[in-house]
Amino acid sequence: MKVLVAVKRVVDYNVKVRVKSDGTGVDIANVKMSMNPFDEIAVEEAVRLKEKGVVTEIIAVSCGVQQCQETLRTAMAIGADRAIHVLTDEELQPLAVAKLLKALVDKEQPGLIVLGKQAIDDDCNQTGQMLAALADLPQATNASKVEIADNQAVVTREVDGGAETLAISLPAVVTTDLRLNEPRYVTLPNIMKAKKKQLDVFSPADLGVDVTPRIKTLKVSEPPQRSAGIKVPDVATLVAKLKNEAKVI
């Protein structure tokens, strides 16, 4: 079975994000970038399925600027067999990415498509669901456990009330949650091997997809600074402040 894994290049989760002075977006100049953590979990899960003998080939896919190839090399160092880069300088929104992935699904015909449930930059949590709708495939989101058997995926997913287990027929779309696995450490030999693996480059036009943004960002601003807390001597003072100053009671 062939697995398609989508990965996104985002600002590293250890970096403190800063807004541009003109309020047009997030400042990424000279900022460390890395693979979206949820997507790293998706790649790890695909590799584990291959190690179990369920999967025969893993294809990593990324859409965006030239530097996305670094993220794809990381995915191949983790264990992906080859990579596809959809090269574009256009700002990609979830629907555009879903359409690009749909075109690649039609081209590659994978048995399973795995994505991180959301990206840590825009937090949209939309691409997997949109892809499933466009490709008319069953989906299981927020997966914390995935098992493949008898041409179906049994997925345990996290819901508000606890856990839910779904059995979905393949091919299908699965989005990964944090508790699914712990991604492996990428070793230097595997990084060197990844440089020799196949990486194909396409443009959105090659795939027949229009990626023109449909949403315009008007302004990006940092949240207001929180004021320092205070100590009160007794309950009566606390109640008075909540009533007269905070006006919450």
mmCIF file of C-alpha atoms in Angstrom:
data_model
loop_
_atom_site.group_PDB
_atom_site.id
_atom_site.type_symbol
_atom_site.label_atom_id
_atom_site.label_comp_id
_atom_site.label_asym_id
_atom_site.label_seq_id
_atom_site.Cartn_x
_atom_site.Cartn_y
_atom_site.Cartn_z
ATOM 1 C CA MET A 1 0.000 0.000 0.000
ATOM 2 C CA LYS A 2 1.151 3.500 -0.873
ATOM 3 C CA VAL A 3 0.860 6.314 1.696
ATOM 4 C CA LEU A 4 0.827 10.039 0.941
ATOM 5 C CA VAL A 5 1.944 12.279 3.818
ATOM 6 C CA ALA A 6 1.540 16.064 3.692
ATOM 7 C CA VAL A 7 4.091 18.205 5.556
ATOM 8 C CA LYS A 8 4.224 21.965 6.088
ATOM 9 C CA ARG A 9 7.143 24.320 6.725
ATOM 10 C CA VAL A 10 6.328 26.551 9.700
ATOM 11 C CA VAL A 11 8.094 28.757 12.243
ATOM 12 C CA ASP A 12 9.795 26.449 14.767
ATOM 13 C CA TYR A 13 7.641 25.874 17.843
ATOM 14 C CA ASN A 14 10.470 27.084 20.126
ATOM 15 C CA VAL A 15 10.590 30.511 18.455
ATOM 16 C CA LYS A 16 8.671 33.447 19.924
ATOM 17 C CA VAL A 17 6.533 34.728 17.070
ATOM 18 C CA ARG A 18 6.634 38.469 16.385
ATOM 19 C CA VAL A 19 4.275 40.574 14.302
ATOM 20 C CA LYS A 20 5.609 42.865 11.566
ATOM 21 C CA SER A 21 5.673 46.551 12.467
ATOM 22 C CA ASP A 22 3.164 47.359 9.714
ATOM 23 C CA GLY A 23 0.710 44.700 10.961
ATOM 24 C CA THR A 24 0.615 42.816 7.651
ATOM 25 C CA GLY A 25 1.658 39.451 9.070
ATOM 26 C CA VAL A 26 4.173 37.478 11.112
ATOM 27 C CA ASP A 27 7.849 38.354 10.783
ATOM 28 C CA ILE A 28 9.716 35.276 9.505
ATOM 29 C CA ALA A 29 12.921 37.045 8.440
ATOM 30 C CA ASN A 30 15.961 35.232 9.916
ATOM 31 C CA VAL A 31 13.639 32.998 11.943
ATOM 32 C CA LYS A 32 14.247 29.273 12.374
ATOM 33 C CA MET A 33 11.758 27.206 10.347
ATOM 34 C CA SER A 34 10.982 23.523 10.761
ATOM 35 C CA MET A 35 8.414 20.840 10.001
ATOM 36 C CA ASN A 36 5.002 21.318 11.580
ATOM 37 C CA PRO A 37 5.014 19.046 14.703
ATOM 38 C CA PHE A 38 1.687 17.390 13.820
ATOM 39 C CA ASP A 39 3.034 16.586 10.341
ATOM 40 C CA GLU A 40 6.177 15.091 11.877
ATOM 41 C CA ILE A 41 3.892 12.739 13.813
ATOM 42 C CA ALA A 42 2.132 11.885 10.536
ATOM 43 C CA VAL A 43 5.446 10.954 8.871
ATOM 44 C CA GLU A 44 6.471 8.881 11.890
ATOM 45 C CA GLU A 45 3.173 6.976 11.811
ATOM 46 C CA ALA A 46 3.587 6.216 8.098
ATOM 47 C CA VAL A 47 7.117 4.921 8.752
ATOM 48 C CA ARG A 48 5.889 2.713 11.597
ATOM 49 C CA LEU A 49 3.211 1.255 9.334
ATOM 50 C CA LYS A 50 5.910 0.508 6.774
ATOM 51 C CA GLU A 51 8.045 -1.169 9.439
ATOM 52 C CA LYS A 52 5.051 -3.399 10.264
ATOM 53 C CA GLY A 53 4.910 -4.451 6.610
ATOM 54 C CA VAL A 54 1.548 -2.776 5.976
ATOM 55 C CA VAL A 55 2.924 0.006 3.769
ATOM 56 C CA THR A 56 5.226 -0.401 0.772
ATOM 57 C CA GLU A 57 5.952 3.233 -0.168
ATOM 58 C CA ILE A 58 5.771 6.597 1.611
ATOM 59 C CA ILE A 59 5.505 9.802 -0.419
ATOM 60 C CA ALA A 60 6.017 13.122 1.384
ATOM 61 C CA VAL A 61 4.348 16.186 -0.113
ATOM 62 C CA SER A 62 4.831 19.876 0.642
ATOM 63 C CA CYS A 63 3.364 22.962 -1.022
ATOM 64 C CA GLY A 64 5.030 26.378 -0.942
ATOM 65 C CA VAL A 65 8.301 28.200 -1.451
ATOM 66 C CA GLN A 66 11.660 26.722 -2.500
ATOM 67 C CA GLN A 67 12.761 26.229 1.127
ATOM 68 C CA CYS A 68 10.012 23.638 1.602
ATOM 69 C CA GLN A 69 12.442 21.167 0.054
ATOM 70 C CA GLU A 70 14.427 21.275 3.305
ATOM 71 C CA THR A 71 11.298 20.096 5.140
ATOM 72 C CA LEU A 72 10.814 17.329 2.581
ATOM 73 C CA ARG A 73 14.431 16.195 3.057
ATOM 74 C CA THR A 74 13.708 15.959 6.786
ATOM 75 C CA ALA A 75 10.653 13.807 6.043
ATOM 76 C CA MET A 76 12.797 11.537 3.870
ATOM 77 C CA ALA A 77 15.418 11.368 6.626
ATOM 78 C CA ILE A 78 12.689 10.139 8.992
ATOM 79 C CA GLY A 79 11.788 7.439 6.491
ATOM 80 C CA ALA A 80 9.776 8.692 3.496
ATOM 81 C CA ASP A 81 10.854 7.019 0.239
ATOM 82 C CA ARG A 82 10.414 9.990 -2.087
ATOM 83 C CA ALA A 83 8.988 13.489 -2.102
ATOM 84 C CA ILE A 84 6.866 15.835 -4.191
ATOM 85 C CA HIS A 85 7.202 19.601 -3.944
ATOM 86 C CA VAL A 86 4.470 21.849 -5.331
ATOM 87 C CA LEU A 87 6.483 25.035 -5.858
ATOM 88 C CA THR A 88 4.687 28.370 -5.532
ATOM 89 C CA ASP A 89 5.353 31.758 -3.920
ATOM 90 C CA GLU A 90 1.616 32.398 -3.578
ATOM 91 C CA GLU A 91 0.138 32.522 -0.089
ATOM 92 C CA LEU A 92 -1.497 29.109 0.246
ATOM 93 C CA GLN A 93 -4.747 28.792 2.164
ATOM 94 C CA PRO A 94 -6.257 25.459 3.330
ATOM 95 C CA LEU A 95 -8.630 25.089 0.369
ATOM 96 C CA ALA A 96 -5.795 25.655 -2.140
ATOM 97 C CA VAL A 97 -3.601 23.081 -0.388
ATOM 98 C CA ALA A 98 -6.492 20.599 -0.301
ATOM 99 C CA LYS A 99 -7.012 21.048 -4.061
ATOM 100 C CA LEU A 100 -3.298 20.508 -4.723
ATOM 101 C CA LEU A 101 -3.307 17.368 -2.580
ATOM 102 C CA LYS A 102 -6.465 16.152 -4.363
ATOM 103 C CA ALA A 103 -4.626 16.474 -7.694
ATOM 104 C CA LEU A 104 -1.703 14.464 -6.301
ATOM 105 C CA VAL A 105 -4.049 11.836 -4.852
ATOM 106 C CA ASP A 106 -5.551 11.400 -8.309
ATOM 107 C CA LYS A 107 -2.047 11.115 -9.755
ATOM 108 C CA GLU A 108 -0.489 8.757 -7.188
ATOM 109 C CA GLN A 109 -3.579 6.764 -6.092
ATOM 110 C CA PRO A 110 -2.404 6.170 -2.483
ATOM 111 C CA GLY A 111 -4.228 3.789 -0.169
ATOM 112 C CA LEU A 112 -3.915 6.175 2.772
ATOM 113 C CA ILE A 113 -3.402 9.930 3.109
ATOM 114 C CA VAL A 114 -2.015 11.135 6.447
ATOM 115 C CA LEU A 115 -1.811 14.769 7.563
ATOM 116 C CA GLY A 116 -1.226 16.588 10.813
ATOM 117 C CA LYS A 117 -4.566 17.697 12.255
ATOM 118 C CA GLN A 118 -3.493 21.359 12.064
ATOM 119 C CA ALA A 119 -0.503 23.613 11.449
ATOM 120 C CA ILE A 120 0.890 25.583 14.374
ATOM 121 C CA ASP A 121 1.088 28.812 12.354
ATOM 122 C CA ASP A 122 -2.524 29.318 11.240
ATOM 123 C CA ASP A 123 -4.205 26.642 13.455
ATOM 124 C CA CYS A 124 -6.910 26.180 10.814
ATOM 125 C CA ASN A 125 -7.488 22.416 11.192
ATOM 126 C CA GLN A 126 -9.197 22.387 7.778
ATOM 127 C CA THR A 127 -6.977 20.863 5.086
ATOM 128 C CA GLY A 128 -7.566 17.181 5.920
ATOM 129 C CA GLN A 129 -11.331 17.603 6.072
ATOM 130 C CA MET A 130 -11.417 19.614 2.833
ATOM 131 C CA LEU A 131 -9.265 17.012 1.078
ATOM 132 C CA ALA A 132 -11.583 14.203 2.194
ATOM 133 C CA ALA A 133 -14.580 16.134 0.850
ATOM 134 C CA LEU A 134 -12.929 16.984 -2.482
ATOM 135 C CA ALA A 135 -11.675 13.427 -3.021
ATOM 136 C CA ASP A 136 -14.900 11.876 -1.676
ATOM 137 C CA LEU A 137 -12.951 9.720 0.778
ATOM 138 C CA PRO A 138 -13.759 8.540 4.329
ATOM 139 C CA GLN A 139 -11.920 10.464 7.030
ATOM 140 C CA ALA A 140 -10.848 10.099 10.659
ATOM 141 C CA THR A 141 -9.520 13.220 12.375
ATOM 142 C CA ASN A 142 -7.536 13.754 15.600
ATOM 143 C CA ALA A 143 -6.202 10.193 15.527
ATOM 144 C CA SER A 144 -4.484 8.905 18.669
ATOM 145 C CA LYS A 145 -4.144 5.317 17.382
ATOM 146 C CA VAL A 146 -4.171 3.846 13.860
ATOM 147 C CA GLU A 147 -4.345 0.173 12.868
ATOM 148 C CA ILE A 148 -4.573 -1.127 9.288
ATOM 149 C CA ALA A 149 -6.130 -4.522 8.550
ATOM 150 C CA ASP A 150 -8.502 -6.141 6.034
ATOM 151 C CA ASN A 151 -8.472 -3.112 3.728
ATOM 152 C CA GLN A 152 -9.702 -0.791 6.432
ATOM 153 C CA ALA A 153 -8.261 1.550 9.034
ATOM 154 C CA VAL A 154 -9.359 1.310 12.658
ATOM 155 C CA VAL A 155 -8.739 4.732 14.136
ATOM 156 C CA THR A 156 -9.089 5.819 17.750
ATOM 157 C CA ARG A 157 -9.732 9.542 17.814
ATOM 158 C CA GLU A 158 -9.959 12.055 20.617
ATOM 159 C CA VAL A 159 -13.315 13.736 21.175
ATOM 160 C CA ASP A 160 -14.581 16.077 23.888
ATOM 161 C CA GLY A 161 -16.006 13.233 25.946
ATOM 162 C CA GLY A 162 -12.986 10.918 25.690
ATOM 163 C CA ALA A 163 -12.144 8.562 22.820
ATOM 164 C CA GLU A 164 -14.058 7.316 19.798
ATOM 165 C CA THR A 165 -13.088 4.343 17.597
ATOM 166 C CA LEU A 166 -13.931 4.361 13.893
ATOM 167 C CA ALA A 167 -13.488 1.714 11.210
ATOM 168 C CA ILE A 168 -13.124 3.330 7.778
ATOM 169 C CA SER A 169 -12.574 1.689 4.411
ATOM 170 C CA LEU A 170 -9.440 2.455 2.409
ATOM 171 C CA PRO A 171 -8.432 4.649 0.687
ATOM 172 C CA ALA A 172 -9.032 7.214 3.423
ATOM 173 C CA VAL A 173 -7.779 10.437 4.993
ATOM 174 C CA VAL A 174 -6.401 10.423 8.560
ATOM 175 C CA THR A 175 -5.246 13.470 10.518
ATOM 176 C CA THR A 176 -2.924 12.969 13.479
ATOM 177 C CA ASP A 177 -3.047 14.192 17.058
ATOM 178 C CA LEU A 178 -0.157 14.649 19.485
ATOM 179 C CA ARG A 179 -0.741 11.391 21.378
ATOM 180 C CA LEU A 180 -0.441 9.165 18.303
ATOM 181 C CA ASN A 181 3.331 8.672 18.622
ATOM 182 C CA GLU A 182 6.693 10.208 19.490
ATOM 183 C CA PRO A 183 8.682 11.062 16.313
ATOM 184 C CA ARG A 184 12.128 9.484 16.142
ATOM 185 C CA TYR A 185 15.382 11.388 16.273
ATOM 186 C CA VAL A 186 16.785 11.980 12.796
ATOM 187 C CA THR A 187 20.313 10.567 12.526
ATOM 188 C CA LEU A 188 23.126 11.974 10.394
ATOM 189 C CA PRO A 189 23.399 8.863 8.156
ATOM 190 C CA ASN A 190 19.688 9.125 7.341
ATOM 191 C CA ILE A 191 20.068 12.841 6.592
ATOM 192 C CA MET A 192 22.828 11.983 4.102
ATOM 193 C CA LYS A 193 20.706 9.211 2.535
ATOM 194 C CA ALA A 194 17.774 11.638 2.181
ATOM 195 C CA LYS A 195 19.858 13.869 -0.093
ATOM 196 C CA LYS A 196 19.969 11.084 -2.692
ATOM 197 C CA LYS A 197 16.244 10.269 -2.616
ATOM 198 C CA GLN A 198 13.915 11.321 -5.429
ATOM 199 C CA LEU A 199 12.285 14.752 -5.124
ATOM 200 C CA ASP A 200 9.896 15.794 -7.913
ATOM 201 C CA VAL A 201 8.852 19.431 -8.383
ATOM 202 C CA PHE A 202 5.539 20.584 -9.853
ATOM 203 C CA SER A 203 3.800 23.926 -10.114
ATOM 204 C CA PRO A 204 0.101 24.433 -9.336
ATOM 205 C CA ALA A 205 -0.412 24.998 -13.079
ATOM 206 C CA ASP A 206 1.110 21.560 -13.803
ATOM 207 C CA LEU A 207 -1.589 20.069 -11.580
ATOM 208 C CA GLY A 208 -4.338 22.272 -13.039
ATOM 209 C CA VAL A 209 -5.089 23.994 -9.733
ATOM 210 C CA ASP A 210 -5.871 27.674 -9.129
ATOM 211 C CA VAL A 211 -4.317 28.703 -5.788
ATOM 212 C CA THR A 212 -5.441 32.342 -5.805
ATOM 213 C CA PRO A 213 -6.186 33.347 -2.172
ATOM 214 C CA ARG A 214 -9.875 33.701 -1.381
ATOM 215 C CA ILE A 215 -9.385 35.318 2.020
ATOM 216 C CA LYS A 216 -7.507 38.566 2.590
ATOM 217 C CA THR A 217 -5.757 39.256 5.890
ATOM 218 C CA LEU A 218 -6.559 42.841 6.868
ATOM 219 C CA LYS A 219 -4.451 43.123 10.002
ATOM 220 C CA VAL A 220 -2.313 41.021 12.338
ATOM 221 C CA SER A 221 -1.722 42.237 15.888
ATOM 222 C CA GLU A 222 -0.272 40.840 19.081
ATOM 223 C CA PRO A 223 -2.624 40.103 21.994
ATOM 224 C CA PRO A 224 -2.806 42.853 24.649
ATOM 225 C CA GLN A 225 -0.312 42.650 27.495
ATOM 226 C CA ARG A 226 -1.734 41.056 30.621
ATOM 227 C CA SER A 227 -1.586 43.227 33.720
ATOM 228 C CA ALA A 228 0.151 41.886 36.795
ATOM 229 C CA GLY A 229 -1.933 40.076 39.397
ATOM 230 C CA ILE A 230 -2.474 41.381 42.913
ATOM 231 C CA LYS A 231 -2.928 39.815 46.338
ATOM 232 C CA VAL A 232 -5.958 40.624 48.464
ATOM 233 C CA PRO A 233 -6.078 40.316 52.257
ATOM 234 C CA ASP A 234 -9.477 38.627 52.569
ATOM 235 C CA VAL A 235 -12.511 37.252 50.744
ATOM 236 C CA ALA A 236 -14.537 40.448 51.230
ATOM 237 C CA THR A 237 -11.920 42.489 49.359
ATOM 238 C CA LEU A 238 -11.787 39.893 46.585
ATOM 239 C CA VAL A 239 -15.553 39.987 46.153
ATOM 240 C CA ALA A 240 -15.541 43.792 46.157
ATOM 241 C CA LYS A 241 -12.867 43.942 43.438
ATOM 242 C CA LEU A 242 -14.629 41.336 41.290
ATOM 243 C CA LYS A 243 -17.867 43.312 41.596
ATOM 244 C CA ASN A 244 -16.654 46.916 41.339
ATOM 245 C CA GLU A 245 -13.448 46.719 39.266
ATOM 246 C CA ALA A 246 -13.613 43.560 37.161
ATOM 247 C CA LYS A 247 -17.430 43.719 37.029
ATOM 248 C CA VAL A 248 -17.733 39.980 36.599
ATOM 249 C CA ILE A 249 -20.248 39.435 39.409
#
